Amino acid sequence: MPLIEPSPDTGLTAEQAKALAEGGWDNRPVDSPTKSDKQIIRENLFTYFNLIFIVLATCLLFVGDFKDMTFLIVVAANSVIGIVQQIRSKRTIEQLSLLSASRVRTVRDGQIRELPVDQLVREDIVELTAGCQIPADGPVLSGSVQVNEALITGEADAISKAPGDTLLSGSFIISGKCRARMDAVGADSYAAKLTLAAKKDAGPGKSEMMRSLDRLIKFIGVVLIPLGGALFYTQFVTQGLGLRRSVVSTVAALIGMIPEGLFLLTSVALAVSVIRLARNRTLIHEMNAIETLARVDVLCVDKTGTVTSPQMEVRDIVPLDADAWTEQDIGDVISAFYKAMEPDNDTARALAERFPYDPGWTALSTVPFTSAIKWSAVTFDGHGTYVIGAPENILGPDVEALRARIRYFAEKGCRVMLLAQCDGAKEGCLHGLVLPMALLVLENPIRPGAPKVFDFFHEQGVAVKVISGDDPVTVSAVAAQAGIDGAGDWIDAKELKTDQDIARAIQHYTVFGRVVPNQKRKIVRALQAAGHTVAMTGDGVNDVLALKDADCGIAMASGADAACQVAQLVLLDSDFAAMPKVVAEGRRVINNIQRASALYLVKNILSFFLAIITLFASFPYPFIPIQLTLISGLTIGIPSFFLALEPNHDLVHGKFLHNVFRRAFPGGLTAIFVILFAELFVFALDMPLTELSSICVTLMAINGLMVIYYAARPLDWKRCALIITMACGVLGAILFLGDLFSLSSLSFVGTLVLIVLALLVVPIQMSLEQLFDRCSAFLNIRREKVRKRRSTRRAFREGR
């Protein structure tokens, strides 16, 4: 389609835009943020383990054992539940994404209208202001802006863009206002090409938990086939059990080694977590964020918009030379200032609203505000140059003359700006004599729920760091009003010249003032380097880099578009009081997945070691598939899903697999001990193999109930009811459904063996739990000592 080259004032017509969209020249993302329904169905049905289950069922079909194929019902139920929950989660994310979709001011038919970013077409004229993320590539047509391209180039310095300069998608506007033509949209944009290149190099990063599960599944998948072949050979050729018995035992052993519900449990728990967070008006951009929330031990917050409400209010105007400039003169300057310059931040908007009239001055040039220089300036025809910004940045060392007045307001939690006159301003520099005219005192009210929120984090062991561009005295006063622990420990970020300075400061200070955007990023990185899991909340352009680098970035929906786009979580109501629920949800789901996963691995540990023992001993495998279905259902499947949805707000420590195996090994080893003793008794007393199966199933059920008990602690009435219900279910199946599960009645000797071994289950498992607790405590002490030694060495090197 030929180029249209629309006017910046009129833009495309509706007909032109429709034709371009139909021709495929729209700005749809190169890849959907969520999977399609077909992808979800395919990924749940066509899995490696489902293939193994089909092959095992075919083997049972071949030998005519139909009853033991009931495990296919569980496999089918797992797949259906996984599909339904993941599709529900997908629908929830899509609905919330529509509510929070980024919109851009677009010129169509000579009128400005707000359109979703994905509805832009090639050559659309867009109007961009501070906080906007650039939706596509194209030249600036009018106006001028300062752009940060750090998200796509890694360069954090502000770049000025004037008419003719090209804007790159993915970067964001720091200050200024312009109209630009979007010439490269969709897959043709710079950001889209980077995304496609990144997808070719590597897939999206997975969380530590999902990586651990992948490694576990791969290990099981590798050992399953050769171990199954060797086990069949041993039982069929060496032990001479016959084809049917050998096939059934081998299938049972392999089913026992497959954690068939573990992946389902994880995906369903995460999907339910997404839905719960959605009910709290929280949008998740990355599923990894749920696990990260559970591990967060440091929360970095910006003052404005997080601790305080985003709306600024002018509290006072303090003239500094009443003889030279009256209050009317000061009002005329401020009103003219923000008629000439777009009020593109909260401070500017508050001042513009306080002085809304127009004195009719003509602006000759402007210098927009940036977080780096912390001031903006306007030169007027016949009136001179005026500057508004941070007193320290405008006056430099001369600010000491005003220090007492500034501190008076700062200690009350107010933001203090300076209005001054100078000889000229250009490219971030003030020229000539700078004459202070007035202090502009503004304030943000503390968010009503902020003190309770910070009390929650203090109780949960989460350290809070306040990082702000304001005067540290002001930030400290606000932090104290909000009840932040350690609010009096503050530092001026201007003193932090090197990365080593920042690394030392994070160990001693809670409040960081006069921080520039790149320092926010360095503070987050320093905390991560010190071994912390860091969450960052913010709503402004100056928070974008830190939000991107944090382990979990949390943005307020009312803030800058760029902040919402880079964050992993978006609070749609922009209510910081929702944070305790968000963090608690992350902890609940990950703690419960770890707790419930241990139930699955007990069976896998038992089956794996029993299969190895069977290869080298003359013992037959004691279970058949339908018996494992009984044990899995009542001591693993049903309890795990109940436990996965229980409240659990403890901070998550350590690696996922280490935590899960720590919980699973005592139960797994207990099961191995008692079942080996059962096999020894059966062979020593020449008891029939049918009694061996019955004894082993009962022992496995008792051991499973003990594992549920340890996993469910601390007990409440619901968890006690769960254990009692599962125990009744096991007892009922053994007593009344023995024929269905191939359980035979026991002789007097068999009954004695069962009673003796059943009485051993509890003391063996309790002893192993205590042993593992002591080992874990010892290892934790050793790790803490190593960590302290490393910290001491690092501090010594930095001190030198």
Coordinates of C-alpha atoms in Angstrom, one line a residue, residues 245-751:
R245 CA 2.4 -60.9 36.5
S246 CA 5.7 -59.4 35.2
V247 CA 3.8 -56.8 33.0
V248 CA 1.4 -55.8 35.8
S249 CA 4.3 -55.4 38.4
T250 CA 6.4 -53.5 35.9
V251 CA 3.5 -51.1 35.0
A252 CA 2.8 -50.6 38.7
A253 CA 6.5 -49.7 39.4
L254 CA 6.6 -47.2 36.5
I255 CA 3.3 -45.6 37.5
G256 CA 4.6 -45.2 41.0
M257 CA 7.7 -43.4 39.7
I258 CA 5.7 -40.8 37.7
P259 CA 4.5 -37.8 39.7
E260 CA 1.4 -37.6 37.5
G261 CA -0.4 -34.9 39.6
L262 CA 2.6 -32.8 40.5
F263 CA 2.6 -30.7 37.4
L264 CA -1.2 -30.4 37.5
L265 CA -1.1 -29.3 41.1
T266 CA 1.4 -26.6 40.3
S267 CA -0.4 -25.3 37.2
V268 CA -3.8 -25.3 38.9
A269 CA -2.5 -23.6 42.0
L270 CA -0.8 -20.9 40.0
A271 CA -4.0 -20.5 37.8
V272 CA -6.2 -20.2 41.0
S273 CA -3.7 -17.7 42.3
V274 CA -4.1 -15.5 39.2
I275 CA -7.8 -15.6 39.6
R276 CA -7.6 -14.7 43.3
L277 CA -5.2 -11.8 42.5
A278 CA -7.6 -10.6 39.8
R279 CA -10.4 -10.4 42.4
N280 CA -8.1 -8.0 44.3
R281 CA -7.8 -6.0 41.1
T282 CA -4.2 -7.1 40.4
L283 CA -3.0 -7.9 36.9
I284 CA -0.1 -10.3 36.4
H285 CA 2.1 -9.8 33.4
E286 CA 4.5 -12.7 34.2
M287 CA 3.5 -15.9 36.1
N288 CA 7.0 -16.0 37.6
A289 CA 6.0 -13.0 39.7
I290 CA 3.8 -15.2 41.9
E291 CA 6.8 -17.2 43.1
T292 CA 9.0 -14.1 43.4
L293 CA 6.4 -12.5 45.7
A294 CA 6.7 -15.5 48.0
R295 CA 10.5 -14.9 48.4
V296 CA 10.5 -11.1 48.7
D297 CA 12.4 -10.0 51.7
V298 CA 13.0 -6.3 50.7
L299 CA 10.4 -3.9 49.4
C300 CA 11.6 -0.7 47.8
V301 CA 8.9 2.0 47.6
D302 CA 8.8 5.4 46.1
K303 CA 7.4 8.1 48.3
T304 CA 5.0 9.9 46.0
G305 CA 2.1 7.7 44.8
T306 CA 3.1 4.8 47.1
V307 CA 3.6 6.0 50.7
T308 CA 1.6 9.1 49.9
S309 CA -1.3 9.8 47.5
P310 CA -0.2 10.8 44.0
Q311 CA -2.1 14.1 44.1
M312 CA 0.1 17.1 45.1
E313 CA -1.3 20.1 46.9
V314 CA 0.3 23.6 47.2
R315 CA 0.6 24.3 50.9
D316 CA 2.4 27.6 50.9
I317 CA 4.2 30.2 48.7
V318 CA 7.1 31.8 50.7
P319 CA 8.5 35.0 49.1
L320 CA 12.2 35.4 49.7
D321 CA 12.5 39.0 48.7
A322 CA 9.2 40.8 49.1
D323 CA 10.7 44.1 48.1
A324 CA 11.8 42.8 44.7
W325 CA 8.9 40.4 43.9
T326 CA 5.4 40.7 45.3
E327 CA 3.1 37.8 45.6
Q328 CA 1.3 38.9 42.4
D329 CA 4.7 38.9 40.6
I330 CA 5.4 35.4 41.8
G331 CA 1.9 34.3 40.7
D332 CA 2.3 35.8 37.3
V333 CA 5.7 34.0 36.8
I334 CA 4.3 30.6 37.8
S335 CA 1.1 30.9 35.7
A336 CA 3.1 32.0 32.7
F337 CA 5.7 29.3 33.3
Y338 CA 3.1 26.5 33.0
K339 CA 1.3 28.1 30.1
A340 CA 4.6 27.9 28.2
M341 CA 5.5 24.4 29.4
E342 CA 3.3 21.3 29.7
P343 CA 2.7 20.6 33.4
D344 CA 3.8 16.9 32.9
N345 CA 4.3 15.8 36.5
D346 CA 2.4 16.1 39.8
T347 CA 4.3 19.1 41.1
A348 CA 3.8 21.0 37.9
R349 CA 0.1 20.2 37.8
A350 CA -0.4 21.3 41.4
L351 CA 1.3 24.7 40.7
A352 CA -0.6 25.1 37.4
E353 CA -3.9 24.5 39.2
R354 CA -3.0 27.0 41.9
F355 CA -2.3 29.7 39.3
P356 CA -4.6 28.9 36.4
Y357 CA -4.7 32.4 34.8
D358 CA -2.7 33.5 31.8
P359 CA -0.7 36.8 32.1
G360 CA -0.1 36.8 28.3
W361 CA 3.7 36.4 28.3
T362 CA 5.4 35.1 25.2
A363 CA 7.9 32.2 25.7
L364 CA 11.1 32.2 23.6
S365 CA 12.6 28.9 24.8
T366 CA 12.1 26.2 27.4
V367 CA 14.3 23.6 29.2
P368 CA 12.1 20.6 30.3
F369 CA 12.3 19.0 33.7
T370 CA 14.3 15.8 34.0
S371 CA 15.1 13.6 37.0
A372 CA 18.8 14.1 36.3
I373 CA 18.9 18.0 36.6
K374 CA 15.7 18.3 38.7
W375 CA 14.7 21.7 37.4
S376 CA 12.9 23.2 34.4
A377 CA 13.3 26.7 32.9
V378 CA 11.4 29.1 30.6
T379 CA 12.8 32.3 28.9
F380 CA 10.1 35.0 28.2
D381 CA 10.2 37.9 25.8
G382 CA 10.9 41.0 27.8
H383 CA 10.6 39.3 31.2
G384 CA 13.8 37.2 31.4
T385 CA 14.5 33.6 32.4
Y386 CA 12.9 31.7 35.3
V387 CA 13.6 28.3 36.8
I388 CA 11.6 26.0 39.1
G389 CA 13.1 22.9 40.7
A390 CA 15.0 21.4 43.6
P391 CA 16.8 24.2 45.6
E392 CA 20.1 22.3 45.8
N393 CA 20.2 21.7 42.1
I394 CA 19.5 25.4 41.2
L395 CA 21.6 27.1 43.8
G396 CA 24.4 24.6 44.4
P397 CA 26.5 25.6 47.5
D398 CA 24.6 28.8 47.8
V399 CA 21.6 26.8 49.1
E400 CA 23.1 26.9 52.6
A401 CA 21.6 30.4 53.0
L402 CA 18.1 28.9 52.7
R403 CA 18.9 25.6 54.5
A404 CA 17.0 26.5 57.8
R405 CA 13.8 27.5 56.0
I406 CA 13.9 24.5 53.7
R407 CA 14.5 22.1 56.6
Y408 CA 11.6 23.6 58.6
F409 CA 9.1 22.5 55.9
A410 CA 11.0 19.3 55.0
E411 CA 10.7 18.1 58.6
K412 CA 7.0 18.4 58.3
G413 CA 7.1 16.0 55.3
C414 CA 6.6 18.8 52.7
R415 CA 8.3 19.0 49.3
V416 CA 10.1 22.3 48.9
M417 CA 10.8 23.7 45.4
L418 CA 12.5 27.0 44.5
L419 CA 11.4 29.6 42.0
A420 CA 14.4 31.7 40.8
Q421 CA 15.4 34.2 38.1
C422 CA 18.6 33.8 36.1
D423 CA 20.3 35.2 33.1
G424 CA 19.6 32.2 30.9
A425 CA 19.2 28.5 30.7
K426 CA 20.2 26.0 28.0
E427 CA 20.9 22.3 27.8
G428 CA 20.7 21.6 31.5
C429 CA 22.8 24.6 32.6
L430 CA 21.9 27.8 34.2
H431 CA 23.8 30.9 33.2
G432 CA 24.7 34.1 35.1
L433 CA 23.4 35.2 38.4
V434 CA 20.7 33.1 40.0
L435 CA 18.3 35.1 42.2
P436 CA 16.0 33.2 44.5
M437 CA 12.4 34.5 44.4
A438 CA 10.2 32.1 46.5
L439 CA 10.0 28.7 48.1
L440 CA 7.1 26.7 46.7
V441 CA 5.9 24.3 49.5
L442 CA 3.9 21.3 48.4
E443 CA 2.6 18.2 50.2
N444 CA 1.1 14.8 49.6
P445 CA -1.2 13.4 52.2
I446 CA -0.2 10.0 53.5
R447 CA -2.3 7.1 52.1
P448 CA -4.9 6.2 54.7
G449 CA -3.9 2.5 54.8
A450 CA -0.1 3.0 54.5
P451 CA 0.7 2.6 58.3
K452 CA -1.2 -0.8 58.4
V453 CA 0.6 -2.0 55.3
F454 CA 4.0 -1.2 56.7
D455 CA 3.1 -2.8 60.0
F456 CA 2.3 -6.0 58.0
F457 CA 5.6 -6.0 56.2
H458 CA 7.5 -5.4 59.5
E459 CA 5.7 -8.4 61.1
Q460 CA 6.4 -10.6 58.1
G461 CA 10.1 -9.8 58.2
V462 CA 10.2 -7.7 55.0
A463 CA 12.5 -4.8 55.1
V464 CA 11.3 -1.6 53.5
K465 CA 13.5 0.9 51.7
V466 CA 12.1 4.3 50.7
I467 CA 13.8 5.6 47.5
S468 CA 12.8 9.1 46.4
G469 CA 14.1 12.0 44.5
D470 CA 12.9 14.4 47.2
D471 CA 14.9 16.0 50.1
P472 CA 15.9 13.1 52.4
V473 CA 14.6 15.0 55.4
T474 CA 11.2 15.3 53.8
V475 CA 11.2 11.6 52.8
S476 CA 12.3 10.6 56.3
A477 CA 9.5 12.7 57.9
V478 CA 6.9 11.1 55.6
A479 CA 8.3 7.6 56.3
A480 CA 8.0 8.2 60.0
Q481 CA 4.4 9.4 59.6
A482 CA 3.6 6.2 57.6
G483 CA 5.1 4.1 60.4
I484 CA 8.1 2.7 58.4
D485 CA 10.6 1.0 60.7
G486 CA 14.0 2.8 60.7
A487 CA 12.6 6.0 59.0
G488 CA 15.1 8.1 60.9
D489 CA 18.0 6.4 59.1
W490 CA 18.3 8.5 56.0
I491 CA 21.0 9.5 53.5
D492 CA 21.4 12.0 50.7
A493 CA 22.0 10.0 47.5
K494 CA 24.3 12.8 46.3
E495 CA 26.8 11.4 48.7
L496 CA 26.8 8.0 47.0
K497 CA 29.4 8.5 44.3
T498 CA 30.3 4.9 43.5
D499 CA 28.6 1.4 43.4
Q500 CA 30.6 0.6 46.6
D501 CA 29.1 3.5 48.4
I502 CA 25.6 2.3 47.5
A503 CA 26.5 -1.3 48.6
R504 CA 27.5 0.0 52.0
A505 CA 24.6 2.4 52.3
I506 CA 21.9 -0.3 51.8
Q507 CA 23.2 -2.1 54.9
H508 CA 22.7 0.9 57.2
Y509 CA 20.0 3.2 55.8
T510 CA 16.2 2.9 55.2
V511 CA 15.5 6.2 53.5
F512 CA 17.3 7.4 50.3
G513 CA 16.7 11.0 49.2
R514 CA 17.6 13.0 46.1
V515 CA 17.9 9.7 44.1
V516 CA 18.2 9.9 40.3
P517 CA 16.6 7.1 38.2
N518 CA 19.9 5.3 37.5
Q519 CA 20.7 5.3 41.3
K520 CA 17.3 3.7 42.0
R521 CA 18.3 1.0 39.6
K522 CA 21.8 0.6 41.3
I523 CA 20.2 0.4 44.7
V524 CA 17.9 -2.4 43.6
R525 CA 20.9 -4.2 42.0
A526 CA 23.0 -3.8 45.2
L527 CA 20.3 -5.3 47.3
Q528 CA 20.1 -8.2 44.9
A529 CA 23.9 -8.7 45.0
A530 CA 23.6 -8.8 48.8
G531 CA 21.4 -11.9 48.4
H532 CA 18.0 -10.2 48.8
T533 CA 14.8 -10.8 46.7
V534 CA 13.6 -7.3 45.9
A535 CA 10.2 -6.0 45.0
M536 CA 9.9 -2.4 43.7
T537 CA 6.7 -0.4 43.7
G538 CA 6.4 2.8 41.6
D539 CA 4.2 4.8 39.3
G540 CA 6.4 7.3 37.6
V541 CA 8.8 7.5 34.7
N542 CA 11.7 7.8 37.1
D543 CA 10.8 4.4 38.5
V544 CA 10.8 2.5 35.2
L545 CA 14.5 1.3 35.3
A546 CA 14.2 0.1 38.8
L547 CA 10.9 -1.6 38.2
K548 CA 12.4 -3.5 35.2
D549 CA 15.5 -4.6 37.2
A550 CA 13.7 -5.6 40.4
D551 CA 12.9 -9.3 41.0
C552 CA 9.2 -8.2 41.1
G553 CA 8.2 -4.8 39.7
I554 CA 4.8 -3.6 40.9
A555 CA 3.2 -0.5 39.2
M556 CA 0.2 1.6 40.0
A557 CA -2.3 1.7 37.1
S558 CA -2.8 5.4 37.6
G559 CA 0.9 6.1 36.9
A560 CA 3.0 6.4 33.8
D561 CA 2.2 4.0 30.9
A562 CA 5.9 3.0 30.7
A563 CA 5.8 1.9 34.4
C564 CA 2.8 -0.3 33.9
Q565 CA 4.3 -1.9 30.8
V566 CA 7.6 -3.0 32.4
A567 CA 6.1 -4.1 35.7
Q568 CA 5.3 -7.8 36.4
L569 CA 2.3 -6.8 38.5
V570 CA -0.1 -3.8 38.1
L571 CA -2.4 -2.7 40.9
L572 CA -5.4 -1.6 38.9
D573 CA -7.0 0.4 41.7
S574 CA -3.6 2.0 42.4
D575 CA -4.1 1.2 46.0
F576 CA -1.0 0.4 47.9
A577 CA -3.1 -1.1 50.7
A578 CA -3.6 -4.1 48.4
M579 CA 0.1 -5.1 48.8
P580 CA -0.3 -7.3 51.9
K581 CA -2.9 -9.4 50.1
V582 CA -0.7 -9.6 47.0
V583 CA 2.4 -10.7 48.9
A584 CA 0.3 -13.1 51.1
E585 CA -1.1 -14.7 48.0
G586 CA 2.4 -15.3 46.6
R587 CA 3.5 -16.9 49.8
R588 CA 0.4 -19.0 50.2
V589 CA 0.6 -20.6 46.7
I590 CA 4.3 -21.3 46.7
N591 CA 4.4 -22.6 50.3
N592 CA 1.5 -24.9 49.7
I593 CA 2.9 -26.2 46.4
Q594 CA 6.1 -27.1 48.2
R595 CA 4.1 -28.7 51.0
A596 CA 1.8 -30.7 48.7
S597 CA 4.6 -31.7 46.3
A598 CA 6.2 -33.7 49.2
L599 CA 3.2 -36.0 49.2
Y600 CA 3.8 -36.9 45.5
L601 CA 7.5 -37.5 46.0
V602 CA 7.1 -39.9 48.9
K603 CA 5.4 -42.3 46.5
N604 CA 8.1 -41.6 43.8
I605 CA 11.0 -42.2 46.2
L606 CA 9.4 -45.5 47.4
S607 CA 8.7 -46.7 43.9
F608 CA 12.2 -45.8 42.6
F609 CA 14.1 -47.5 45.4
L610 CA 11.8 -50.5 45.4
A611 CA 12.4 -51.0 41.7
I612 CA 16.2 -50.8 42.2
I613 CA 16.0 -53.3 45.0
T614 CA 13.8 -55.6 42.9
L615 CA 16.5 -55.7 40.2
F616 CA 19.2 -57.0 42.6
A617 CA 17.1 -59.1 45.0
S618 CA 14.7 -62.0 44.6
F619 CA 11.7 -59.9 45.9
P620 CA 8.8 -59.3 43.5
Y621 CA 7.4 -55.8 43.2
P622 CA 4.6 -55.8 45.9
F623 CA 2.1 -53.5 44.2
I624 CA -0.2 -53.6 41.2
P625 CA -1.5 -50.5 39.4
I626 CA -5.0 -50.3 40.9
Q627 CA -3.6 -50.4 44.4
L628 CA -1.3 -47.5 43.6
T629 CA -4.4 -45.7 42.3
L630 CA -6.1 -46.1 45.7
I631 CA -3.0 -44.9 47.6
S632 CA -2.4 -42.0 45.3
G633 CA -6.0 -40.8 45.4
L634 CA -6.6 -40.9 49.2
T635 CA -3.1 -40.1 50.6
I636 CA -1.7 -37.8 47.8
G637 CA -4.2 -36.4 45.2
I638 CA -7.1 -35.3 47.2
P639 CA -5.1 -34.0 50.3
S640 CA -2.6 -32.2 48.1
F641 CA -5.3 -30.1 46.4
F642 CA -6.9 -29.2 49.7
L643 CA -3.5 -28.3 51.2
A644 CA -2.6 -26.3 48.1
L645 CA -5.5 -23.9 48.7
E646 CA -4.9 -23.3 52.5
P647 CA -3.6 -20.0 54.0
N648 CA 0.2 -19.9 54.5
H649 CA 2.0 -16.6 54.8
D650 CA 5.5 -17.7 55.8
L651 CA 8.4 -16.3 53.9
V652 CA 9.8 -18.9 51.4
H653 CA 13.4 -19.8 51.9
G654 CA 15.8 -22.0 50.0
K655 CA 15.6 -23.9 46.8
F656 CA 12.4 -25.6 45.7
L657 CA 13.7 -29.1 45.2
H658 CA 15.7 -29.0 48.4
N659 CA 12.6 -27.9 50.4
V660 CA 10.4 -30.6 48.8
F661 CA 12.8 -33.5 49.2
R662 CA 13.5 -32.4 52.8
R663 CA 9.8 -32.9 53.5
A664 CA 9.4 -36.1 51.4
F665 CA 12.5 -38.1 52.4
P666 CA 11.4 -39.0 55.9
G667 CA 8.1 -40.4 54.7
G668 CA 9.7 -42.1 51.6
L669 CA 12.5 -43.8 53.7
T670 CA 10.0 -44.9 56.3
A671 CA 7.9 -46.6 53.6
I672 CA 11.0 -48.3 52.2
F673 CA 12.0 -49.6 55.6
V674 CA 8.6 -51.1 56.6
I675 CA 7.9 -52.6 53.2
L676 CA 11.4 -54.2 53.0
F677 CA 10.7 -55.7 56.5
A678 CA 7.3 -56.9 55.2
E679 CA 9.0 -58.7 52.3
L680 CA 11.6 -60.2 54.6
F681 CA 8.9 -61.5 56.9
V682 CA 6.7 -62.8 54.1
F683 CA 9.6 -64.8 52.6
A684 CA 11.0 -65.9 56.0
L685 CA 7.6 -67.2 57.0
D686 CA 6.7 -68.6 53.5
M687 CA 3.5 -66.5 53.3
P688 CA 1.6 -66.1 49.9
L689 CA 2.4 -63.1 47.7
T690 CA -1.3 -62.0 47.9
E691 CA -0.8 -61.3 51.6
L692 CA 2.4 -59.3 50.8
S693 CA 0.4 -56.9 48.6
S694 CA -2.3 -56.5 51.2
I695 CA 0.3 -55.8 54.0
C696 CA 2.2 -53.4 51.8
V697 CA -0.9 -51.4 50.7
T698 CA -2.0 -51.0 54.3
L699 CA 1.5 -49.9 55.5
M700 CA 1.8 -47.5 52.6
A701 CA -1.7 -46.0 53.5
I702 CA -0.7 -45.6 57.2
N703 CA 2.6 -44.0 56.1
G704 CA 0.8 -41.7 53.7
L705 CA -1.5 -40.5 56.5
M706 CA 1.5 -39.7 58.6
V707 CA 3.0 -37.7 55.8
I708 CA -0.3 -35.8 55.5
Y709 CA -0.1 -35.1 59.2
Y710 CA 3.5 -33.6 58.9
A711 CA 2.6 -31.7 55.8
A712 CA -0.6 -30.2 57.3
R713 CA 1.0 -28.9 60.5
P714 CA 0.0 -26.7 62.3
L715 CA -3.3 -28.5 62.5
D716 CA -6.7 -26.8 62.7
W717 CA -10.1 -28.3 62.5
K718 CA -10.2 -28.3 58.7
R719 CA -6.9 -30.1 58.4
C720 CA -7.9 -32.6 61.2
A721 CA -11.1 -33.2 59.3
L722 CA -9.1 -33.9 56.1
I723 CA -6.8 -36.4 57.8
I724 CA -9.8 -38.2 59.5
T725 CA -11.7 -38.3 56.2
M726 CA -8.8 -39.7 54.3
A727 CA -8.2 -42.3 57.0
C728 CA -11.9 -43.4 56.9
G729 CA -11.7 -43.6 53.1
V730 CA -8.6 -45.8 53.3
L731 CA -10.2 -48.0 56.0
G732 CA -13.4 -48.3 54.0
A733 CA -11.6 -49.3 50.8
I734 CA -9.6 -52.0 52.6
L735 CA -12.5 -53.4 54.5
F736 CA -15.3 -53.2 51.9
L737 CA -13.6 -52.9 48.5
G738 CA -10.9 -55.5 48.9
D739 CA -11.8 -57.5 45.8
L740 CA -11.8 -54.3 43.6
F741 CA -8.3 -53.4 44.8
S742 CA -7.0 -57.0 44.8
L743 CA -6.6 -57.1 48.5
S744 CA -6.8 -60.5 50.2
S745 CA -7.7 -61.3 53.8
L746 CA -4.8 -61.9 56.1
S747 CA -3.9 -65.0 58.1
F748 CA -3.2 -64.8 61.8
V749 CA 0.6 -64.6 61.1
G750 CA 0.0 -61.9 58.4
T751 CA -2.1 -59.9 60.8

